[in-house]
mmCIF file of C-alpha atoms and ligand atoms in Angstrom:
data_model
loop_
_atom_site.group_PDB
_atom_site.id
_atom_site.type_symbol
_atom_site.label_atom_id
_atom_site.label_comp_id
_atom_site.label_asym_id
_atom_site.label_seq_id
_atom_site.Cartn_x
_atom_site.Cartn_y
_atom_site.Cartn_z
ATOM 1 C CA MET A 1 1.360 27.639 18.180
ATOM 2 C CA ARG A 2 0.243 24.534 20.101
ATOM 3 C CA ASP A 3 -2.350 26.445 22.092
ATOM 4 C CA LEU A 4 -3.950 28.141 19.102
ATOM 5 C CA PRO A 5 -7.379 26.857 18.070
ATOM 6 C CA ILE A 6 -8.263 24.719 15.054
ATOM 7 C CA GLY A 7 -10.422 26.666 12.579
ATOM 8 C CA ILE A 8 -13.336 24.725 11.105
ATOM 9 C CA PHE A 9 -16.008 25.873 8.668
ATOM 10 C CA ASP A 10 -18.992 24.750 6.677
ATOM 11 C CA SER A 11 -21.836 26.301 4.718
ATOM 12 C CA GLY A 12 -23.898 25.945 7.884
ATOM 13 C CA LEU A 13 -24.634 23.381 10.544
ATOM 14 C CA GLY A 14 -23.557 20.134 8.837
ATOM 15 C CA GLY A 15 -19.874 20.730 9.568
ATOM 16 C CA LEU A 16 -20.637 20.491 13.269
ATOM 17 C CA THR A 17 -20.736 16.707 12.707
ATOM 18 C CA VAL A 18 -17.028 16.977 11.813
ATOM 19 C CA ALA A 19 -16.256 19.498 14.565
ATOM 20 C CA GLY A 20 -17.891 17.178 17.112
ATOM 21 C CA GLU A 21 -15.724 14.278 15.983
ATOM 22 C CA ILE A 22 -12.546 16.402 16.106
ATOM 23 C CA MET A 23 -13.371 17.533 19.639
ATOM 24 C CA ARG A 24 -14.154 13.959 20.679
ATOM 25 C CA ALA A 25 -10.850 12.695 19.289
ATOM 26 C CA LEU A 26 -8.788 15.635 20.552
ATOM 27 C CA PRO A 27 -10.199 16.743 23.904
ATOM 28 C CA HIS A 28 -7.512 19.361 24.564
ATOM 29 C CA GLU A 29 -7.864 21.237 21.291
ATOM 30 C CA SER A 30 -9.661 24.567 21.121
ATOM 31 C CA VAL A 31 -11.853 25.297 18.110
ATOM 32 C CA VAL A 32 -13.251 28.246 16.195
ATOM 33 C CA TYR A 33 -16.170 27.186 13.989
ATOM 34 C CA LEU A 34 -17.828 29.331 11.334
ATOM 35 C CA GLY A 35 -21.137 28.277 9.786
ATOM 36 C CA ASP A 36 -21.920 30.356 6.690
ATOM 37 C CA THR A 37 -25.638 29.866 7.262
ATOM 38 C CA ALA A 38 -26.677 33.037 5.443
ATOM 39 C CA ARG A 39 -25.215 31.680 2.178
ATOM 40 C CA CYS A 40 -26.190 28.013 2.704
ATOM 41 C CA PRO A 41 -26.635 25.907 0.600
ATOM 42 C CA TYR A 42 -23.335 25.919 -1.266
ATOM 43 C CA GLY A 43 -24.327 22.824 -3.262
ATOM 44 C CA PRO A 44 -26.118 24.540 -6.160
ATOM 45 C CA ARG A 45 -23.587 27.412 -6.477
ATOM 46 C CA SER A 46 -20.807 27.602 -9.062
ATOM 47 C CA ALA A 47 -17.361 26.303 -8.114
ATOM 48 C CA ASP A 48 -15.967 29.833 -8.578
ATOM 49 C CA GLU A 49 -18.407 31.313 -6.090
ATOM 50 C CA VAL A 50 -17.755 28.570 -3.527
ATOM 51 C CA ARG A 51 -13.990 29.061 -3.982
ATOM 52 C CA SER A 52 -14.353 32.732 -3.164
ATOM 53 C CA PHE A 53 -16.294 31.828 0.032
ATOM 54 C CA VAL A 54 -13.446 29.447 0.955
ATOM 55 C CA LEU A 55 -10.915 32.270 0.582
ATOM 56 C CA GLN A 56 -13.031 34.683 2.606
ATOM 57 C CA ILE A 57 -13.674 32.319 5.493
ATOM 58 C CA GLY A 58 -10.117 30.998 5.435
ATOM 59 C CA ALA A 59 -8.866 34.593 5.748
ATOM 60 C CA TRP A 60 -11.301 35.238 8.620
ATOM 61 C CA LEU A 61 -10.027 32.161 10.458
ATOM 62 C CA VAL A 62 -6.385 33.086 9.839
ATOM 63 C CA HIS A 63 -7.111 36.550 11.294
ATOM 64 C CA ARG A 64 -8.378 34.762 14.399
ATOM 65 C CA ARG A 65 -4.998 33.035 14.568
ATOM 66 C CA VAL A 66 -5.941 29.404 14.002
ATOM 67 C CA LYS A 67 -3.153 26.824 13.645
ATOM 68 C CA MET A 68 -5.015 24.778 11.028
ATOM 69 C CA ILE A 69 -8.097 25.105 8.819
ATOM 70 C CA VAL A 70 -10.536 22.221 8.363
ATOM 71 C CA ILE A 71 -12.968 22.629 5.467
ATOM 72 C CA ALA A 72 -15.813 20.622 7.007
ATOM 73 C CA CYS A 73 -17.900 20.811 3.843
ATOM 74 C CA ASN A 74 -17.602 18.503 0.865
ATOM 75 C CA THR A 75 -18.804 21.111 -1.632
ATOM 76 C CA ALA A 76 -16.244 23.650 -0.399
ATOM 77 C CA SER A 77 -13.491 21.004 -0.203
ATOM 78 C CA ALA A 78 -14.193 19.929 -3.794
ATOM 79 C CA ALA A 79 -14.133 23.504 -5.074
ATOM 80 C CA GLY A 80 -11.516 25.189 -2.921
ATOM 81 C CA LEU A 81 -9.193 22.867 -0.989
ATOM 82 C CA ALA A 82 -6.272 23.078 -3.431
ATOM 83 C CA LEU A 83 -6.524 26.860 -3.686
ATOM 84 C CA ALA A 84 -6.770 27.276 0.096
ATOM 85 C CA GLN A 85 -3.686 25.101 0.560
ATOM 86 C CA GLN A 86 -1.793 27.332 -1.867
ATOM 87 C CA VAL A 87 -2.933 30.595 -0.332
ATOM 88 C CA PHE A 88 -2.816 30.066 3.438
ATOM 89 C CA ASP A 89 0.281 29.491 5.546
ATOM 90 C CA VAL A 90 -1.431 27.089 7.953
ATOM 91 C CA PRO A 91 -2.236 23.487 6.948
ATOM 92 C CA VAL A 92 -5.656 23.078 5.327
ATOM 93 C CA ILE A 93 -7.527 19.775 5.489
ATOM 94 C CA GLY A 94 -10.692 18.881 3.551
ATOM 95 C CA VAL A 95 -13.179 16.065 4.044
ATOM 96 C CA ILE A 96 -13.082 14.352 0.650
ATOM 97 C CA GLU A 97 -9.719 12.603 0.782
ATOM 98 C CA PRO A 98 -10.377 11.205 4.283
ATOM 99 C CA GLY A 99 -13.821 9.963 3.172
ATOM 100 C CA ALA A 100 -12.354 8.363 0.048
ATOM 101 C CA ARG A 101 -9.668 6.658 2.130
ATOM 102 C CA ALA A 102 -12.218 5.242 4.573
ATOM 103 C CA ALA A 103 -14.349 3.965 1.662
ATOM 104 C CA VAL A 104 -11.439 2.265 -0.095
ATOM 105 C CA ARG A 105 -10.561 0.583 3.179
ATOM 106 C CA ALA A 106 -14.164 -0.548 3.776
ATOM 107 C CA THR A 107 -15.213 -1.905 0.376
ATOM 108 C CA ALA A 108 -14.919 -5.631 -0.276
ATOM 109 C CA ASN A 109 -16.406 -5.761 -3.787
ATOM 110 C CA ARG A 110 -14.693 -2.511 -4.858
ATOM 111 C CA ARG A 111 -17.952 -0.824 -5.792
ATOM 112 C CA VAL A 112 -18.403 2.402 -3.880
ATOM 113 C CA GLY A 113 -21.389 4.749 -3.970
ATOM 114 C CA VAL A 114 -21.141 8.450 -3.195
ATOM 115 C CA ILE A 115 -24.011 10.805 -2.414
ATOM 116 C CA GLY A 116 -23.466 14.532 -2.127
ATOM 117 C CA THR A 117 -24.552 17.932 -3.374
ATOM 118 C CA VAL A 118 -24.738 18.816 -7.057
ATOM 119 C CA GLY A 119 -21.460 20.721 -6.712
ATOM 120 C CA THR A 120 -19.600 17.833 -5.086
ATOM 121 C CA VAL A 121 -20.832 15.221 -7.543
ATOM 122 C CA ALA A 122 -20.245 17.460 -10.577
ATOM 123 C CA SER A 123 -16.658 18.078 -9.454
ATOM 124 C CA GLY A 124 -15.823 14.358 -9.638
ATOM 125 C CA ALA A 125 -13.645 14.915 -6.565
ATOM 126 C CA TYR A 126 -14.551 11.608 -4.900
ATOM 127 C CA SER A 127 -13.895 9.571 -8.046
ATOM 128 C CA THR A 128 -10.520 11.255 -8.421
ATOM 129 C CA ALA A 129 -9.620 10.730 -4.758
ATOM 130 C CA VAL A 130 -10.705 7.081 -4.777
ATOM 131 C CA ARG A 131 -8.886 6.377 -8.044
ATOM 132 C CA ALA A 132 -5.694 7.878 -6.639
ATOM 133 C CA LEU A 133 -5.868 5.357 -3.785
ATOM 134 C CA ASP A 134 -7.063 2.307 -5.752
ATOM 135 C CA ALA A 135 -7.700 2.563 -9.474
ATOM 136 C CA GLY A 136 -9.570 -0.759 -9.329
ATOM 137 C CA VAL A 137 -12.459 0.672 -7.309
ATOM 138 C CA THR A 138 -15.476 1.852 -9.306
ATOM 139 C CA VAL A 139 -17.305 4.885 -7.936
ATOM 140 C CA TYR A 140 -21.008 5.498 -8.600
ATOM 141 C CA SER A 141 -22.065 9.024 -7.660
ATOM 142 C CA VAL A 142 -25.535 10.502 -7.227
ATOM 143 C CA ALA A 143 -26.389 14.092 -6.289
ATOM 144 C CA THR A 144 -28.998 14.088 -3.510
ATOM 145 C CA PRO A 145 -29.594 17.805 -2.884
ATOM 146 C CA ARG A 146 -33.012 17.288 -1.280
ATOM 147 C CA PHE A 147 -31.392 15.410 1.603
ATOM 148 C CA VAL A 148 -29.845 18.760 2.601
ATOM 149 C CA ASP A 149 -33.333 20.311 2.677
ATOM 150 C CA ILE A 150 -34.625 17.423 4.791
ATOM 151 C CA VAL A 151 -31.864 17.947 7.357
ATOM 152 C CA GLU A 152 -32.431 21.693 7.472
ATOM 153 C CA GLN A 153 -36.180 21.158 7.769
ATOM 154 C CA GLY A 154 -35.782 18.425 10.386
ATOM 155 C CA LEU A 155 -33.525 20.565 12.555
ATOM 156 C CA ARG A 156 -36.092 23.329 12.534
ATOM 157 C CA MET A 157 -38.918 21.020 13.567
ATOM 158 C CA GLY A 158 -39.430 20.181 17.211
ATOM 159 C CA PRO A 159 -36.865 19.322 19.875
ATOM 160 C CA GLY A 160 -34.714 16.204 20.189
ATOM 161 C CA ALA A 161 -32.212 14.496 17.939
ATOM 162 C CA LEU A 162 -32.895 14.512 14.215
ATOM 163 C CA GLU A 163 -32.717 10.719 14.129
ATOM 164 C CA ASP A 164 -35.574 10.578 16.646
ATOM 165 C CA TRP A 165 -37.586 12.968 14.576
ATOM 166 C CA LEU A 166 -37.107 10.867 11.448
ATOM 167 C CA SER A 167 -37.723 7.539 13.083
ATOM 168 C CA HIS A 168 -40.640 8.481 15.325
ATOM 169 C CA THR A 169 -42.676 10.723 13.169
ATOM 170 C CA THR A 170 -45.473 9.072 11.306
ATOM 171 C CA ASP A 171 -46.287 12.359 9.728
ATOM 172 C CA VAL A 172 -48.013 11.768 6.423
ATOM 173 C CA PHE A 173 -45.759 14.259 4.698
ATOM 174 C CA VAL A 174 -42.306 13.580 6.058
ATOM 175 C CA ARG A 175 -41.775 9.839 6.269
ATOM 176 C CA PRO A 176 -43.363 8.644 3.045
ATOM 177 C CA SER A 177 -41.856 11.506 1.077
ATOM 178 C CA PHE A 178 -38.400 10.858 2.563
ATOM 179 C CA TYR A 179 -38.434 7.171 1.695
ATOM 180 C CA GLU A 180 -39.852 7.840 -1.759
ATOM 181 C CA MET A 181 -37.110 10.378 -2.386
ATOM 182 C CA ALA A 182 -34.483 8.053 -0.912
ATOM 183 C CA ARG A 183 -35.628 5.249 -3.194
ATOM 184 C CA ASP A 184 -35.394 7.457 -6.284
ATOM 185 C CA TYR A 185 -31.943 8.648 -5.310
ATOM 186 C CA LEU A 186 -30.494 5.400 -3.994
ATOM 187 C CA ASP A 187 -31.992 2.670 -6.171
ATOM 188 C CA PRO A 188 -29.467 3.191 -8.989
ATOM 189 C CA LEU A 189 -26.654 2.713 -6.452
ATOM 190 C CA LYS A 190 -28.273 -0.441 -5.144
ATOM 191 C CA ARG A 191 -28.676 -1.766 -8.679
ATOM 192 C CA ASN A 192 -24.958 -1.212 -9.219
ATOM 193 C CA GLY A 193 -24.280 -3.412 -6.201
ATOM 194 C CA VAL A 194 -22.288 -0.949 -4.095
ATOM 195 C CA ASP A 195 -21.279 -2.423 -0.734
ATOM 196 C CA THR A 196 -20.097 0.924 0.646
ATOM 197 C CA LEU A 197 -21.786 4.320 0.518
ATOM 198 C CA VAL A 198 -19.947 7.554 1.260
ATOM 199 C CA LEU A 199 -22.088 10.209 2.908
ATOM 200 C CA GLY A 200 -20.374 12.881 0.845
ATOM 201 C CA CYS A 201 -22.046 15.837 2.527
ATOM 202 C CA THR A 202 -21.532 16.818 6.124
ATOM 203 C CA HIS A 203 -25.300 17.139 6.608
ATOM 204 C CA PHE A 204 -25.893 13.468 5.815
ATOM 205 C CA PRO A 205 -24.538 11.742 8.955
ATOM 206 C CA LEU A 206 -27.622 13.268 10.623
ATOM 207 C CA LEU A 207 -29.746 11.137 8.285
ATOM 208 C CA ALA A 208 -27.612 8.004 8.629
ATOM 209 C CA PRO A 209 -30.253 5.728 10.221
ATOM 210 C CA ALA A 210 -32.801 6.591 7.534
ATOM 211 C CA ILE A 211 -30.255 6.227 4.696
ATOM 212 C CA GLN A 212 -29.103 2.908 6.161
ATOM 213 C CA GLN A 213 -32.681 1.699 6.200
ATOM 214 C CA ALA A 214 -33.137 2.719 2.572
ATOM 215 C CA MET A 215 -29.858 1.072 1.447
ATOM 216 C CA GLY A 216 -30.227 -2.102 3.505
ATOM 217 C CA SER A 217 -28.122 -3.305 6.404
ATOM 218 C CA ARG A 218 -25.394 -4.912 4.266
ATOM 219 C CA VAL A 219 -24.209 -1.600 2.827
ATOM 220 C CA ARG A 220 -21.554 0.101 4.918
ATOM 221 C CA LEU A 221 -22.084 3.846 5.370
ATOM 222 C CA ILE A 222 -18.997 6.039 5.515
ATOM 223 C CA SER A 223 -18.970 9.448 7.120
ATOM 224 C CA SER A 224 -15.706 11.299 6.629
ATOM 225 C CA ALA A 225 -15.915 12.896 10.087
ATOM 226 C CA GLU A 226 -13.940 10.240 11.959
ATOM 227 C CA GLU A 227 -11.267 9.866 9.310
ATOM 228 C CA THR A 228 -10.944 13.654 9.057
ATOM 229 C CA ALA A 229 -10.446 13.866 12.826
ATOM 230 C CA ARG A 230 -7.712 11.243 12.520
ATOM 231 C CA GLU A 231 -5.998 13.266 9.783
ATOM 232 C CA VAL A 232 -6.212 16.430 11.891
ATOM 233 C CA ALA A 233 -4.581 14.580 14.810
ATOM 234 C CA GLU A 234 -1.867 13.088 12.573
ATOM 235 C CA THR A 235 -1.033 16.384 10.883
ATOM 236 C CA LEU A 236 -0.860 18.331 14.139
ATOM 237 C CA GLY A 237 1.146 15.509 15.726
ATOM 238 C CA MET A 238 3.686 15.446 12.889
ATOM 239 C CA ARG A 239 4.142 19.195 13.145
ATOM 240 C CA GLY A 240 4.477 19.109 16.941
ATOM 241 C CA ASP A 241 1.399 21.344 17.152
ATOM 242 C CA LEU A 242 -0.958 19.233 19.279
ATOM 243 C CA ALA A 243 -2.262 21.112 22.331
ATOM 244 C CA ALA A 244 -0.578 20.092 25.567
ATOM 245 C CA THR A 245 -2.415 17.449 27.588
ATOM 246 C CA GLY A 246 -4.458 19.220 30.214
ATOM 247 C CA SER A 247 -4.885 22.420 28.188
ATOM 248 C CA PRO A 248 -8.355 23.825 28.795
ATOM 249 C CA ARG A 249 -10.462 23.819 25.637
ATOM 250 C CA THR A 250 -12.081 26.984 24.359
ATOM 251 C CA GLU A 251 -14.861 26.915 21.771
ATOM 252 C CA LEU A 252 -16.064 29.837 19.701
ATOM 253 C CA TYR A 253 -18.876 29.528 17.190
ATOM 254 C CA ALA A 254 -19.697 32.102 14.542
ATOM 255 C CA THR A 255 -22.467 32.345 12.004
ATOM 256 C CA THR A 256 -23.345 34.637 9.131
ATOM 257 C CA GLY A 257 -27.013 33.894 9.854
ATOM 258 C CA ASP A 258 -29.315 34.259 12.804
ATOM 259 C CA LEU A 259 -27.483 33.869 16.133
ATOM 260 C CA ALA A 260 -30.334 32.424 18.186
ATOM 261 C CA GLU A 261 -31.249 29.950 15.483
ATOM 262 C CA PHE A 262 -27.644 28.819 14.987
ATOM 263 C CA SER A 263 -27.285 28.378 18.721
ATOM 264 C CA ALA A 264 -30.492 26.338 19.047
ATOM 265 C CA LEU A 265 -29.952 24.169 15.958
ATOM 266 C CA GLY A 266 -26.225 23.764 16.583
ATOM 267 C CA ALA A 267 -27.011 22.397 20.037
ATOM 268 C CA ARG A 268 -29.213 19.790 18.375
ATOM 269 C CA VAL A 269 -26.369 18.658 16.117
ATOM 270 C CA LEU A 270 -23.707 18.632 18.849
ATOM 271 C CA ARG A 271 -26.219 17.367 21.448
ATOM 272 C CA ARG A 272 -25.075 19.981 23.931
ATOM 273 C CA PRO A 273 -25.311 23.757 24.217
ATOM 274 C CA LEU A 274 -22.833 25.869 22.231
ATOM 275 C CA PRO A 275 -20.872 27.972 24.731
ATOM 276 C CA GLU A 276 -20.512 31.152 22.667
ATOM 277 C CA VAL A 277 -21.952 32.228 19.313
ATOM 278 C CA ILE A 278 -20.987 35.455 17.554
ATOM 279 C CA GLY A 279 -22.268 36.992 14.338
ATOM 280 C CA VAL A 280 -20.110 37.708 11.271
ATOM 281 C CA GLY A 281 -21.413 39.702 8.314
ATOM 282 C CA THR A 282 -21.021 38.375 4.791
ATOM 283 C CA SER A 283 -19.832 41.843 3.748
ATOM 284 C CA GLU A 284 -17.110 41.603 6.418
ATOM 285 C CA LEU A 285 -16.090 38.253 4.928
ATOM 286 C CA ALA A 286 -16.227 39.523 1.349
ATOM 287 C CA ALA A 287 -13.904 42.411 2.278
ATOM 288 C CA LEU A 288 -11.264 39.912 3.424
ATOM 289 C CA GLU A 289 -11.035 38.208 0.046
ATOM 290 C CA SER A 290 -9.090 41.001 -1.640
ATOM 291 C CA GLY A 291 -6.341 40.478 0.953
ATOM 292 C CA VAL A 292 -5.711 36.906 -0.140
ATOM 293 C CA VAL A 293 -6.499 36.932 -3.846
ATOM 294 C CA GLY A 294 -3.337 36.880 -5.889
ATOM 295 C CA GLU A 295 -1.188 35.568 -3.065
ATOM 296 C CA GLY A 296 -1.181 31.979 -4.236
ATOM 297 C CA PRO A 297 0.384 30.472 -7.340
ATOM 298 C CA THR A 298 -1.886 30.599 -10.375
HETATM 299 N N1 DGL B 1 -22.368 20.759 4.149
HETATM 300 C C1 DGL B 1 -22.350 20.811 2.715
HETATM 301 C C2 DGL B 1 -21.432 19.709 2.146
HETATM 302 O O1 DGL B 1 -20.804 18.944 2.882
HETATM 303 C C3 DGL B 1 -23.717 20.636 2.099
HETATM 304 C C4 DGL B 1 -24.725 21.696 2.283
HETATM 305 C C5 DGL B 1 -24.707 22.774 1.228
HETATM 306 O O2 DGL B 1 -25.180 22.549 0.086
HETATM 307 O O3 DGL B 1 -24.254 23.857 1.557
HETATM 308 O O4 DGL B 1 -21.321 19.600 0.952
#
């Protein structure tokens, strides 16, 4: 068991921010990462549809013999974490609870902002998770779906890190429109006096410098990646399933979209080349769902 890989997935590339943090924290662990790029974005889809994607990809990862599943997507965690935990035999970790925990720890005035996709915000998952930890913290949530488009667009434009692209470009279209959009989205949170802002979408850490600039330097930004990596380490440690020190790491990346594009854009997120990328069809994934449906408690 200890030498099996950790399975990680997202609707696309954003989850690589979480995968990168897990690999940084746990250098001996092997990973299998699936980016469901062909069906990205998940944000505007119904919770039922996202839940079925969670079951399909979870089943695909289990077939690849992973020792744990990390749902590195807030939208998918909000919709499908509980179901995945009921259905699969391996531990399943999402990104919302770790993000909520980090926010509760960080806030001094107990006013926390959350930005995420329409699906994540509509689910109320962050409010519920924060309230479970500290009922005295007030959560202000705003759906910022266009930030996902900006990340996707930024990754497709030119070489270099996304942060460089956002901070260097003086392009008439990109910068003014980003800050205008950021103001519209974030001003209500600023007016509510939040001192902590959860980047409740795994795409958003790639926009952190620009979001920080829009929120002001006194607001603490929280990305759930680090806290999720800590929870992965703790859970594997408690179960005695951490890879042995010195184990060589293997990495396998899979996408439902275009292989070359995933490889090129993924390298921009991880800031290094991806060793191996394979393709997985969405029909192959859909066929796996029937094998898991009905297994869990209803
Ligand atoms: N990575 C997804 C999340 O964390 C956002 C992108 C999408 O809408 O699929 O919610």
